[in-house]
Amino acid sequence: MVERRKPIPVNEAIERVMQYSHIGKTEFLPIEEAYGRFLAEDLIADHDVPFFDRSPYDGFAIRAEDTANASREEPVTLNVVGEIGAGSVFEGTVKANEAVRIMTGAAIPEGCNAVCMLELVEEIENGGKPAIRTKRSYEAGDNISFKGEDTKKGSVLAEKGTRINPGIVALLATFGYKEVPVSTKPTVGIISTGSELLEIDEPLQPGKIRNSNAYMIRAQVERAGGVPIYLGQFSDDFDTCYQQVIQAIDQVDFLVTTGGVSVGDYDYLPAIYEKMNANVLFNKVGMRPGSVTTVAEKDGKLLFGLSGNPSACYVGFELFLRPIIRAYLHHPKPYIRKEQAVLGTDFSKPNPFDRFVRGQLRVESGKLVAEPAGLDKSNVVSSLGPANVLILLPKGTRGYEAGMEVNCLLLEDEEGTDFQTFTEPDPKKQKTRESSTDLFQITEEPIDLQPMIDRLTRREAGAVVAFEGIVREWTKGKRTLFLEYQAYKPMALKMLQTIGDEIRERWPDTVVAITHRIGRLEISDIAVAIVVTSPHRKAAYEANQYAIDRIKQIVPIWKKEHWENGEEWLGDQLENVPYPDGKPTLKEEV
Amino acid sequence: MIQVLFFAHLQDEIGENQVAMDIDSLTVKELKERIRETYAVSQMDSTMVSVNEEFAKDEQLIQRGDEVAFIPPISGG
């Protein structure tokens, strides 16, 4: 019998997995071996940097007060009483009208409180001894790098969980970390399942494929910061498989199986989970690819059942294993970094699930542009090579068009992100989407102009033009009792949005909000309100007029007049009926 | 099935605000004629048609699953 599984949302699945997150132990490695590992403790400055007041320039260390009266007309002469190279110090104290030749990085001698640069003084002889002459005066502290100016003792220079890069190595060395506290690497066991799998060196046979998943996962484990341990392929015999899993989980921190998680007859994993009494966290996720991803837990240890399809397997790893590995490594931001990019091409597949499309990210005139990398099917391998992002296309849209903003998960990023940022749909976009629908409304409620004005008022908007269309009593000698408006609402909203887009195109930085009321309206009720804000008055007036004209052309709303002596649906008040080709004049033809 | 929506005077004349038609595909022009014949509608020349909330020209093909609306001359504002 085939079991019916209930998919859970991706973020919820990640949350369930991360409940079992735990951090690894600390080990000490010689600094030479620390590169690429993750700090298990904060990197703390054990002394001030600089450790002593020092000279940032080649020049002369002086007493500022000696130069107080120096001027172009009356330069001051100071006797040079010594020389200090970097790494050495001046013995004794510098006295009045004395200077010491000092090299970059050397300690300021006692008695001195400023440095004058070599090129700003004149080197002379004074009674047969070396001296300098300066035409300008100095203040105490001029040209000195003070003790602790760079880093104060005790400050945290890198938080635990930071991946050790060459710069961090420099800091470790600066602060005396001969042995570096790093996280132990988690071990990740890998078992592949599937009688269709060939080892790499076996010749190809019909019906079989080479086992690419095991090697791909090895590399993904390493990229995330773990140690992969390949435990071989599952046997065809259930009891042997069961024993394999039982033995494997004792050897490793996390266990990954690829394949064997769907509901086919030959897939043993669900039965194994059941027999070992493991707690299945989920066995179906509302995403593509990788919907059959299963994660189970036994005594706090996680078993990841990834799909046998390479792309699904890849995505499942990055979503569920990467954060658990990074968290083990003390990383404060274990989730894959998410950034906004512009979609480079259309992606017209309908989207009943959240989709993670293997894509390529590039920079185009300072903007991030993402495009799908090759064929997007879960069993396709070729698109994995060039992929450096997963383009996240949330469910519930009919398709995506080039130019739309999308979120991308950066596969090669080291910084990562936290759960809140990772799961946030996208604060910026959410906001604009909300406010853009807010801007255009069809309502049965009375219209209130003020909130519309408030919504559009901006610091850069120098002009606000507000228009109210009111139900009037007398039209060409006929008396109106009341009006009735009807709308084809979804299309009307779309057309109002179109008008907004047209206005923004014609008058830069000019924003419009339009509310149209429908239903029964009495005399003096507001039927339509249009608010335009713009940096300039002229644009605001013009755009407001344009909006009402366009409403009468393209927005499917109708008015029925109820007069003293009858009623009538009104048509085209601009009197351009009949439409020559069955259409109103559209944007490009205006 | 094609969903056909009517508004304003068409709605009053036809007596329905929407009908479902069991048709696979036809052009906008053909649908207009069919509606005119079926419901003896007075004036259709000035009526526009939208397919899936976009204005459509006479020659556009309507397909199963589409939502079509007859849009008499509009009078909003």
XYZ file of C-alpha atoms in Angstrom:
667
model
C 0.000 0.000 0.000
C 1.247 3.389 -0.878
C 1.154 5.757 2.053
C -0.117 9.294 1.672
C 2.263 11.891 3.042
C 1.475 15.379 4.195
C 3.998 18.024 3.064
C 5.136 20.616 5.591
C 6.516 24.071 4.702
C 10.275 24.312 4.138
C 10.909 26.712 7.002
C 8.998 24.548 9.422
C 11.020 21.516 8.293
C 14.260 23.423 8.907
C 13.022 24.483 12.322
C 12.207 20.894 13.269
C 15.691 19.767 12.265
C 17.382 22.616 14.116
C 15.669 21.654 17.362
C 18.248 18.877 17.493
C 21.150 21.182 16.750
C 24.110 20.906 19.105
C 27.553 22.449 19.127
C 30.766 20.466 18.835
C 33.733 20.161 21.152
C 36.805 22.378 21.200
C 40.228 21.198 20.124
C 43.526 23.089 20.007
C 45.443 23.159 16.736
C 48.827 24.695 15.941
C 48.235 28.037 14.201
C 49.756 26.619 11.000
C 46.834 24.176 10.733
C 44.048 26.544 11.764
C 43.273 28.060 8.352
C 39.794 27.100 7.149
C 38.639 25.897 10.563
C 36.092 27.614 12.816
C 37.021 29.431 16.032
C 35.607 27.674 19.083
C 36.280 30.678 21.321
C 36.234 34.438 20.817
C 39.554 35.807 19.587
C 40.540 38.295 22.268
C 43.303 40.913 22.247
C 45.706 40.025 25.077
C 47.472 43.368 24.857
C 47.047 46.865 23.426
C 47.941 47.470 19.783
C 50.189 49.371 19.390
C 51.782 48.129 22.556
C 53.692 51.433 22.922
C 53.365 54.955 21.488
C 55.047 54.812 18.119
C 55.845 56.857 15.066
C 53.770 56.327 11.927
C 56.386 58.184 9.818
C 60.054 58.551 9.134
C 61.115 61.787 10.825
C 62.210 63.299 14.093
C 60.730 62.781 17.533
C 60.526 66.147 19.261
C 59.109 68.034 22.249
C 56.206 70.059 20.823
C 56.778 72.907 23.294
C 60.257 73.581 21.791
C 58.607 74.556 18.489
C 55.958 76.865 19.987
C 57.572 80.001 18.525
C 58.689 78.533 15.179
C 57.727 80.536 12.064
C 58.842 81.101 8.499
C 60.846 84.122 9.609
C 62.215 82.568 12.766
C 62.716 78.839 12.390
C 63.641 76.800 15.459
C 66.788 74.680 15.570
C 66.855 71.366 17.475
C 69.963 69.269 18.062
C 69.687 65.653 16.912
C 70.911 63.531 19.821
C 70.277 60.014 18.563
C 68.642 57.652 16.123
C 66.080 54.853 16.621
C 65.371 52.120 14.110
C 62.178 50.025 14.244
C 62.575 47.425 16.954
C 65.035 49.364 19.056
C 64.504 52.009 21.749
C 66.207 55.239 22.749
C 67.994 55.045 26.086
C 67.503 58.076 28.256
C 65.254 61.106 28.135
C 65.115 63.753 25.428
C 65.729 67.211 26.833
C 64.804 70.757 25.781
C 65.708 71.692 22.169
C 66.692 68.120 21.339
C 65.297 65.752 18.711
C 65.811 62.094 17.849
C 65.832 60.654 14.336
C 63.024 58.030 14.293
C 61.971 55.374 11.793
C 58.431 54.237 10.997
C 57.081 51.943 13.701
C 59.715 52.802 16.302
C 58.848 53.660 19.906
C 58.583 57.356 20.759
C 61.489 58.158 23.132
C 60.820 59.377 26.634
C 60.412 63.156 26.784
C 59.057 63.468 23.239
C 55.391 64.090 22.422
C 55.294 64.715 18.650
C 56.948 63.670 15.406
C 57.807 65.960 12.534
C 58.016 64.320 9.156
C 61.407 64.022 7.514
C 60.429 66.040 4.450
C 59.132 68.985 6.504
C 62.416 69.827 8.234
C 65.751 71.084 7.035
C 68.722 68.975 8.110
C 71.656 71.214 9.045
C 74.820 71.246 11.106
C 74.908 73.181 14.350
C 78.430 73.692 15.726
C 79.671 70.610 13.889
C 76.812 68.419 15.171
C 73.663 67.283 13.323
C 70.591 69.404 13.840
C 67.222 70.148 12.246
C 65.404 73.360 11.552
C 61.609 73.633 11.495
C 59.529 76.587 10.340
C 56.278 75.367 11.859
C 55.121 74.640 15.351
C 53.717 71.314 16.591
C 51.224 70.353 19.216
C 51.599 67.508 21.672
C 50.316 64.303 20.050
C 51.001 65.344 16.443
C 51.924 62.305 14.314
C 51.916 59.723 17.068
C 50.213 56.334 17.021
C 49.130 55.977 20.613
C 49.232 52.815 22.668
C 45.978 50.878 22.220
C 44.843 53.146 19.396
C 44.342 50.198 17.014
C 43.041 47.654 19.502
C 42.440 47.876 23.240
C 43.455 44.966 25.409
C 40.513 42.626 26.062
C 38.482 43.528 22.966
C 36.924 40.733 20.893
C 38.425 40.746 17.405
C 36.565 37.751 16.004
C 33.617 35.943 17.514
C 33.581 32.237 18.038
C 32.248 30.465 15.002
C 34.204 32.723 12.665
C 35.811 30.824 9.833
C 39.547 31.339 10.025
C 40.764 33.224 6.952
C 44.269 34.620 6.351
C 43.358 37.876 8.109
C 42.164 35.973 11.174
C 45.448 34.020 11.095
C 47.280 37.359 11.268
C 45.225 38.362 14.314
C 45.786 34.989 15.957
C 49.523 35.451 15.509
C 49.409 39.080 16.729
C 47.762 38.009 19.944
C 49.943 35.053 20.640
C 47.677 32.162 19.688
C 50.335 29.543 19.011
C 47.610 26.974 19.647
C 44.209 27.936 18.318
C 40.907 26.803 19.871
C 38.806 25.479 16.988
C 35.624 23.433 16.750
C 36.000 19.751 16.123
C 34.570 18.888 12.725
C 31.345 16.893 12.747
C 31.536 13.538 10.999
C 28.844 12.916 8.424
C 28.262 9.326 7.343
C 27.007 8.780 3.799
C 25.178 5.681 2.594
C 23.833 5.512 -0.927
C 20.929 3.329 -1.841
C 19.645 2.143 -5.158
C 20.291 -0.984 -7.198
C 20.689 1.287 -10.239
C 23.961 2.739 -8.965
C 27.336 1.918 -10.477
C 30.649 2.770 -8.868
C 32.723 5.344 -10.739
C 35.099 2.846 -12.315
C 32.423 0.404 -13.472
C 31.515 0.454 -17.168
C 28.132 1.988 -17.996
C 25.200 -0.379 -18.423
C 21.678 0.230 -19.667
C 19.342 1.045 -16.801
C 22.158 2.058 -14.488
C 23.808 5.326 -13.574
C 27.070 6.176 -11.869
C 26.779 7.041 -8.220
C 27.326 10.783 -8.306
C 25.388 11.676 -5.175
C 27.803 10.128 -2.683
C 30.699 12.151 -4.105
C 28.674 15.311 -4.387
C 27.618 15.037 -0.751
C 31.207 14.378 0.332
C 32.140 17.707 -1.227
C 29.115 19.479 0.252
C 30.016 18.158 3.707
C 33.524 19.517 3.295
C 32.276 22.876 2.028
C 30.008 23.177 5.064
C 32.937 22.318 7.354
C 32.373 18.662 8.230
C 34.232 15.407 7.629
C 32.520 13.058 5.187
C 32.717 9.311 5.778
C 31.470 7.213 2.909
C 29.959 4.028 4.275
C 29.173 2.412 0.952
C 25.951 1.284 -0.640
C 22.955 -0.332 0.937
C 22.546 -4.001 0.421
C 19.398 -5.294 -1.300
C 18.494 -7.218 1.830
C 16.365 -5.404 4.412
C 17.950 -6.916 7.523
C 21.437 -6.150 6.298
C 20.377 -2.557 5.553
C 18.924 -2.251 9.036
C 22.178 -3.468 10.582
C 24.144 -1.027 8.375
C 22.155 1.942 9.653
C 22.342 0.816 13.297
C 26.117 0.469 13.062
C 26.556 3.679 11.093
C 24.775 5.955 13.554
C 27.172 4.941 16.290
C 30.174 5.940 14.200
C 29.153 9.400 13.055
C 27.607 12.688 14.244
C 25.064 12.795 11.425
C 23.983 10.169 8.962
C 22.918 10.872 5.395
C 21.313 8.383 3.072
C 20.569 9.202 -0.532
C 17.698 7.581 -2.293
C 15.366 5.074 -0.714
C 13.019 7.679 0.754
C 10.226 7.700 -1.780
C 7.239 5.439 -1.479
C 8.403 2.801 -3.975
C 8.544 -0.888 -3.126
C 12.317 -1.078 -3.019
C 12.839 1.833 -0.697
C 13.615 0.464 2.724
C 14.248 3.593 4.721
C 10.737 4.231 6.036
C 10.665 0.618 7.267
C 14.114 0.973 8.826
C 13.106 4.145 10.659
C 10.093 2.310 11.984
C 12.017 -0.773 13.077
C 14.674 1.263 14.887
C 11.924 3.257 16.583
C 13.209 6.545 15.190
C 11.120 9.693 15.459
C 10.343 10.858 11.903
C 10.409 14.681 11.960
C 8.896 14.871 8.474
C 8.818 12.819 5.315
C 7.509 15.315 2.812
C 8.367 18.975 2.330
C 6.387 21.492 0.270
C 9.228 22.272 -2.090
C 10.674 21.363 -5.465
C 12.995 19.636 -5.913
C 13.406 17.393 -2.888
C 9.803 16.993 -1.742
C 10.437 13.469 -0.427
C 13.248 14.597 1.883
C 12.870 12.768 5.189
C 14.553 13.534 8.487
C 14.362 11.232 11.500
C 15.869 11.397 14.963
C 17.011 8.575 17.205
C 18.274 9.414 20.705
C 19.108 12.952 19.596
C 21.032 11.837 16.537
C 19.759 12.983 13.157
C 19.288 10.765 10.117
C 18.852 12.668 6.876
C 17.104 10.792 4.092
C 17.815 12.836 0.992
C 16.257 12.170 -2.367
C 18.128 9.990 -4.849
C 17.768 12.640 -7.557
C 21.018 14.599 -7.727
C 19.490 18.054 -7.744
C 16.953 17.219 -5.068
C 19.748 15.698 -3.005
C 21.877 18.823 -3.456
C 19.108 21.201 -2.406
C 18.106 19.000 0.544
C 21.674 19.051 1.805
C 22.064 22.826 1.635
C 18.710 23.472 3.310
C 18.860 20.919 6.113
C 22.445 19.735 6.641
C 24.415 22.894 6.067
C 22.825 24.763 8.996
C 23.152 21.810 11.335
C 26.855 21.464 10.431
C 27.533 25.192 10.749
C 25.737 25.322 14.087
C 27.902 22.409 15.273
C 30.926 24.553 14.331
C 29.754 27.315 16.729
C 28.726 29.472 13.773
C 26.319 32.233 14.900
C 24.744 32.440 11.437
C 24.433 28.857 10.244
C 21.843 29.381 7.497
C 22.653 30.059 3.878
C 22.903 33.728 3.121
C 19.945 35.115 1.209
C 20.207 38.134 -1.064
C 17.867 39.836 -3.463
C 18.542 39.721 -7.175
C 16.702 40.534 -10.367
C 15.494 37.563 -12.378
C 17.345 37.546 -15.724
C 14.878 35.443 -17.726
C 11.266 34.362 -17.527
C 10.473 31.298 -15.464
C 6.993 30.400 -16.518
C 6.413 27.068 -14.745
C 3.448 27.310 -12.422
C 4.447 27.100 -8.815
C 2.310 25.102 -6.424
C 5.350 24.638 -4.151
C 8.306 26.714 -3.076
C 10.856 26.119 -5.782
C 14.639 26.176 -5.413
C 16.031 26.672 -8.881
C 19.718 26.051 -9.475
C 20.969 29.315 -10.839
C 23.864 31.522 -11.703
C 24.322 34.887 -10.101
C 26.219 37.654 -11.832
C 26.724 41.353 -11.398
C 25.347 43.542 -14.175
C 25.863 47.312 -13.940
C 26.091 47.065 -10.185
C 22.949 44.933 -9.864
C 22.699 41.268 -8.947
C 21.084 39.280 -11.724
C 20.147 35.614 -11.333
C 19.286 33.155 -14.068
C 18.392 29.482 -13.968
C 21.410 27.331 -14.840
C 20.288 24.914 -17.503
C 17.464 22.402 -17.284
C 15.483 22.561 -14.096
C 14.434 19.000 -13.379
C 15.243 17.197 -10.183
C 17.075 14.348 -11.928
C 19.249 16.641 -13.999
C 22.958 16.788 -13.156
C 24.271 19.208 -15.767
C 22.832 22.332 -14.147
C 24.623 21.609 -10.858
C 28.067 22.469 -12.162
C 27.510 26.121 -13.020
C 25.089 26.768 -10.137
C 26.335 29.235 -7.523
C 22.916 30.106 -6.112
C 19.535 28.570 -5.523
C 16.889 30.954 -6.805
C 13.971 30.868 -4.396
C 10.634 31.127 -6.153
C 7.871 31.090 -3.539
C 4.726 29.140 -4.263
C 1.477 30.618 -5.342
C 2.315 32.536 -8.467
C 1.483 31.744 -12.048
C 5.070 32.135 -13.150
C 7.927 34.574 -12.863
C 8.988 37.180 -15.404
C 12.376 38.644 -16.178
C 12.955 41.761 -14.112
C 11.108 40.550 -11.022
C 12.922 40.637 -7.702
C 13.757 37.222 -6.318
C 15.664 35.875 -3.358
C 18.801 33.838 -3.957
C 20.598 31.498 -1.593
C 24.342 32.018 -2.019
C 25.969 28.592 -2.143
C 29.592 29.699 -1.868
C 29.062 32.309 0.834
C 30.901 32.014 4.141
C 29.055 34.572 6.222
C 25.683 32.901 6.400
C 22.615 34.356 8.049
C 20.368 33.794 11.057
C 17.055 31.971 11.066
C 14.948 35.097 11.198
C 16.596 36.644 8.170
C 16.568 33.329 6.363
C 12.855 32.778 6.830
C 11.715 36.346 6.342
C 9.958 36.408 2.993
C 11.765 39.627 2.184
C 10.934 42.656 4.242
C 11.613 45.213 1.534
C 9.633 43.476 -1.150
C 6.816 42.586 1.177
C 6.467 46.217 2.036
C 6.356 47.508 -1.507
C 3.905 44.807 -2.494
C 1.658 45.726 0.405
C 1.821 49.415 -0.188
C 1.361 49.146 -3.935
C -1.915 47.287 -3.484
C -2.765 49.745 -0.753
C -2.290 52.556 -3.214
C -5.076 51.300 -5.456
C -8.395 50.375 -3.951
C -11.910 49.569 -5.000
C -14.105 49.885 -1.954
C -17.729 49.921 -0.878
C -16.871 52.096 2.102
C -16.905 55.914 2.080
C -13.594 57.322 0.870
C -11.310 59.107 3.294
C -8.798 61.280 1.493
C -6.479 62.054 4.389
C -4.971 58.560 4.862
C -4.207 58.495 1.143
C -2.341 61.786 1.430
C -0.525 60.603 4.557
C 0.579 57.435 2.812
C 2.149 59.342 -0.066
C 3.720 62.257 1.754
C 7.502 62.013 1.446
C 10.343 64.349 2.293
C 11.272 64.716 -1.366
C 7.708 65.405 -2.506
C 7.310 69.159 -2.878
C 3.794 68.960 -4.264
C 0.641 67.085 -3.306
C -2.382 67.302 -5.598
C -5.558 65.670 -4.331
C -8.727 65.262 -6.405
C -12.157 64.163 -5.258
C -14.811 63.180 -7.769
C -18.211 63.918 -6.148
C -21.683 62.691 -7.018
C -23.521 65.779 -8.258
C -27.206 66.402 -8.233
C -27.758 68.203 -11.529
C -26.392 67.131 -14.927
C -27.570 69.039 -17.983
C -30.868 69.861 -16.368
C -31.534 66.337 -15.092
C -31.776 65.642 -11.411
C -29.914 62.643 -10.031
C -31.379 60.838 -7.022
C -28.463 58.492 -6.417
C -25.797 56.544 -8.313
C -24.791 52.948 -8.477
C -21.248 51.921 -9.413
C -20.199 48.454 -10.481
C -16.662 47.176 -11.088
C -14.916 44.165 -12.552
C -12.815 44.359 -9.447
C -9.681 42.257 -10.108
C -9.212 43.766 -13.532
C -10.026 47.271 -12.301
C -7.301 47.007 -9.655
C -4.884 45.787 -12.294
C -5.709 48.735 -14.531
C -5.316 51.222 -11.658
C -1.893 49.702 -11.060
C -1.163 50.165 -14.778
C -2.067 53.839 -14.514
C 0.290 54.128 -11.557
C 3.083 52.564 -13.622
C 2.403 54.878 -16.560
C 2.549 57.926 -14.326
C 5.814 56.869 -12.766
C 7.232 56.436 -16.261
C 6.047 59.803 -17.548
C 6.757 61.896 -14.479
C 9.797 60.615 -12.604
C 9.411 60.252 -8.827
C 5.713 60.922 -9.114
C 3.468 58.572 -7.159
C -0.287 58.188 -7.339
C -2.903 56.632 -5.086
C -6.402 56.001 -6.373
C -9.478 54.827 -4.511
C -12.766 54.239 -6.343
C -15.962 53.584 -4.501
C -18.596 51.169 -5.802
C -22.156 50.298 -4.760
C -24.865 52.885 -4.039
C -23.649 56.462 -3.664
C -25.736 59.436 -2.579
C -25.442 63.030 -3.725
C -22.183 64.623 -2.444
C -20.528 61.270 -1.752
C -16.979 60.884 -3.018
C -16.926 58.458 -5.943
C -13.232 58.600 -6.677
C -10.174 60.114 -5.006
C -6.790 60.600 -6.620
C -3.730 61.766 -4.749
C -0.471 62.512 -6.520
C 2.795 63.489 -4.895
C 5.787 64.669 -6.848
C 8.900 66.752 -6.363
C 7.344 69.311 -8.712
C 3.973 71.079 -8.808
C 3.528 70.894 -12.560
C 4.072 67.151 -12.677
C 1.671 66.628 -9.780
C -1.154 68.570 -11.504
C -0.571 66.899 -14.849
C -0.335 63.406 -13.428
C -3.526 63.848 -11.443
C -5.430 64.938 -14.553
C -3.870 62.069 -16.493
C -5.035 59.580 -13.866
C -8.708 60.588 -14.050
C -8.604 60.586 -17.861
C -7.132 57.093 -17.917
C -9.646 55.821 -15.369
C -12.394 56.795 -17.805
C -10.564 54.934 -20.586
C -9.303 51.668 -19.224
C -10.658 50.859 -15.769
C -13.723 48.573 -15.956
C -16.093 50.493 -13.702
C -19.629 51.466 -14.650
C -22.033 54.073 -13.348
C -25.800 53.710 -13.318
C -27.727 56.953 -12.938
C -30.974 56.826 -11.042
C -32.935 59.881 -12.100
C -36.252 61.211 -11.011
C -37.786 59.642 -14.115
C -35.783 56.475 -14.715
C -32.393 54.864 -14.691
C -29.595 54.244 -17.182
C -26.152 52.696 -17.361
C -23.845 55.362 -18.685
C -21.269 54.629 -21.307
C -18.071 56.244 -22.336
C -18.207 59.762 -21.007
C -15.305 60.766 -23.227
C -17.636 60.172 -26.172
C -15.166 58.148 -28.163
C -17.542 55.228 -28.799
C -17.622 53.019 -30.679
C -14.182 51.622 -30.086
C -12.793 51.135 -33.593
C -11.159 47.794 -32.877
C -13.110 46.773 -29.825
C -10.509 48.210 -27.473
C -10.030 51.453 -25.680
C -6.952 53.426 -26.565
C -4.138 51.798 -24.683
C -0.965 53.207 -23.319
C 1.301 52.858 -26.357
C -1.298 54.363 -28.640
C -2.039 57.429 -26.540
C -15.212 25.420 -19.644
C -14.921 29.135 -20.319
C -16.253 31.559 -17.704
C -17.980 34.560 -19.246
C -18.741 37.622 -17.140
C -21.213 40.392 -17.935
C -21.393 43.875 -16.531
C -23.606 46.966 -16.529
C -26.392 47.018 -19.136
C -25.312 43.614 -20.529
C -25.832 42.093 -17.116
C -29.306 43.621 -16.925
C -30.252 42.531 -20.447
C -28.919 38.990 -20.175
C -30.117 38.591 -16.632
C -26.932 36.848 -15.526
C -23.642 38.179 -14.217
C -21.759 35.114 -15.417
C -22.226 31.980 -17.474
C -20.002 28.954 -18.016
C -19.669 27.791 -21.616
C -18.504 24.336 -22.528
C -16.189 25.321 -25.350
C -12.600 24.296 -26.066
C -11.511 27.334 -27.986
C -12.796 30.133 -30.175
C -11.881 33.685 -31.067
C -13.122 36.775 -29.300
C -15.098 37.701 -32.398
C -16.777 34.277 -32.536
C -17.695 34.467 -28.862
C -19.189 37.936 -29.350
C -21.366 36.639 -32.165
C -22.426 33.630 -30.201
C -23.420 35.761 -27.230
C -25.310 38.204 -29.451
C -27.262 35.351 -31.061
C -27.921 33.493 -27.827
C -29.088 36.443 -25.791
C -30.359 38.846 -28.457
C -28.249 41.634 -27.051
C -28.902 45.069 -28.473
C -25.546 46.786 -28.802
C -22.246 44.907 -28.908
C -20.136 47.046 -31.246
C -18.902 49.272 -28.530
C -18.365 46.407 -26.114
C -14.841 45.377 -25.317
C -13.706 41.964 -24.247
C -11.076 40.998 -21.744
C -9.425 37.592 -21.485
C -7.929 36.795 -18.105
C -8.207 40.435 -17.050
C -6.383 41.821 -20.105
C -8.080 43.674 -22.953
C -8.272 41.415 -26.015
C -8.653 42.104 -29.723
C -11.238 40.383 -31.928
C -8.818 37.837 -33.341
C -7.477 36.623 -29.987
C -8.076 32.951 -29.235
C -9.923 32.074 -26.055
C -9.117 28.688 -24.563
C -10.579 26.301 -22.024
C -10.028 27.637 -18.523
C -9.949 31.305 -19.545
C -12.034 33.967 -17.856
C -13.657 36.288 -20.368
C -15.478 39.496 -19.541
C -17.737 41.626 -21.732
C -16.962 45.197 -20.962
C -19.500 47.787 -22.130
C -18.226 51.355 -22.505
C -16.937 52.211 -19.103
C -18.054 55.163 -17.009
C -15.989 55.214 -13.872
C -14.613 58.298 -12.202
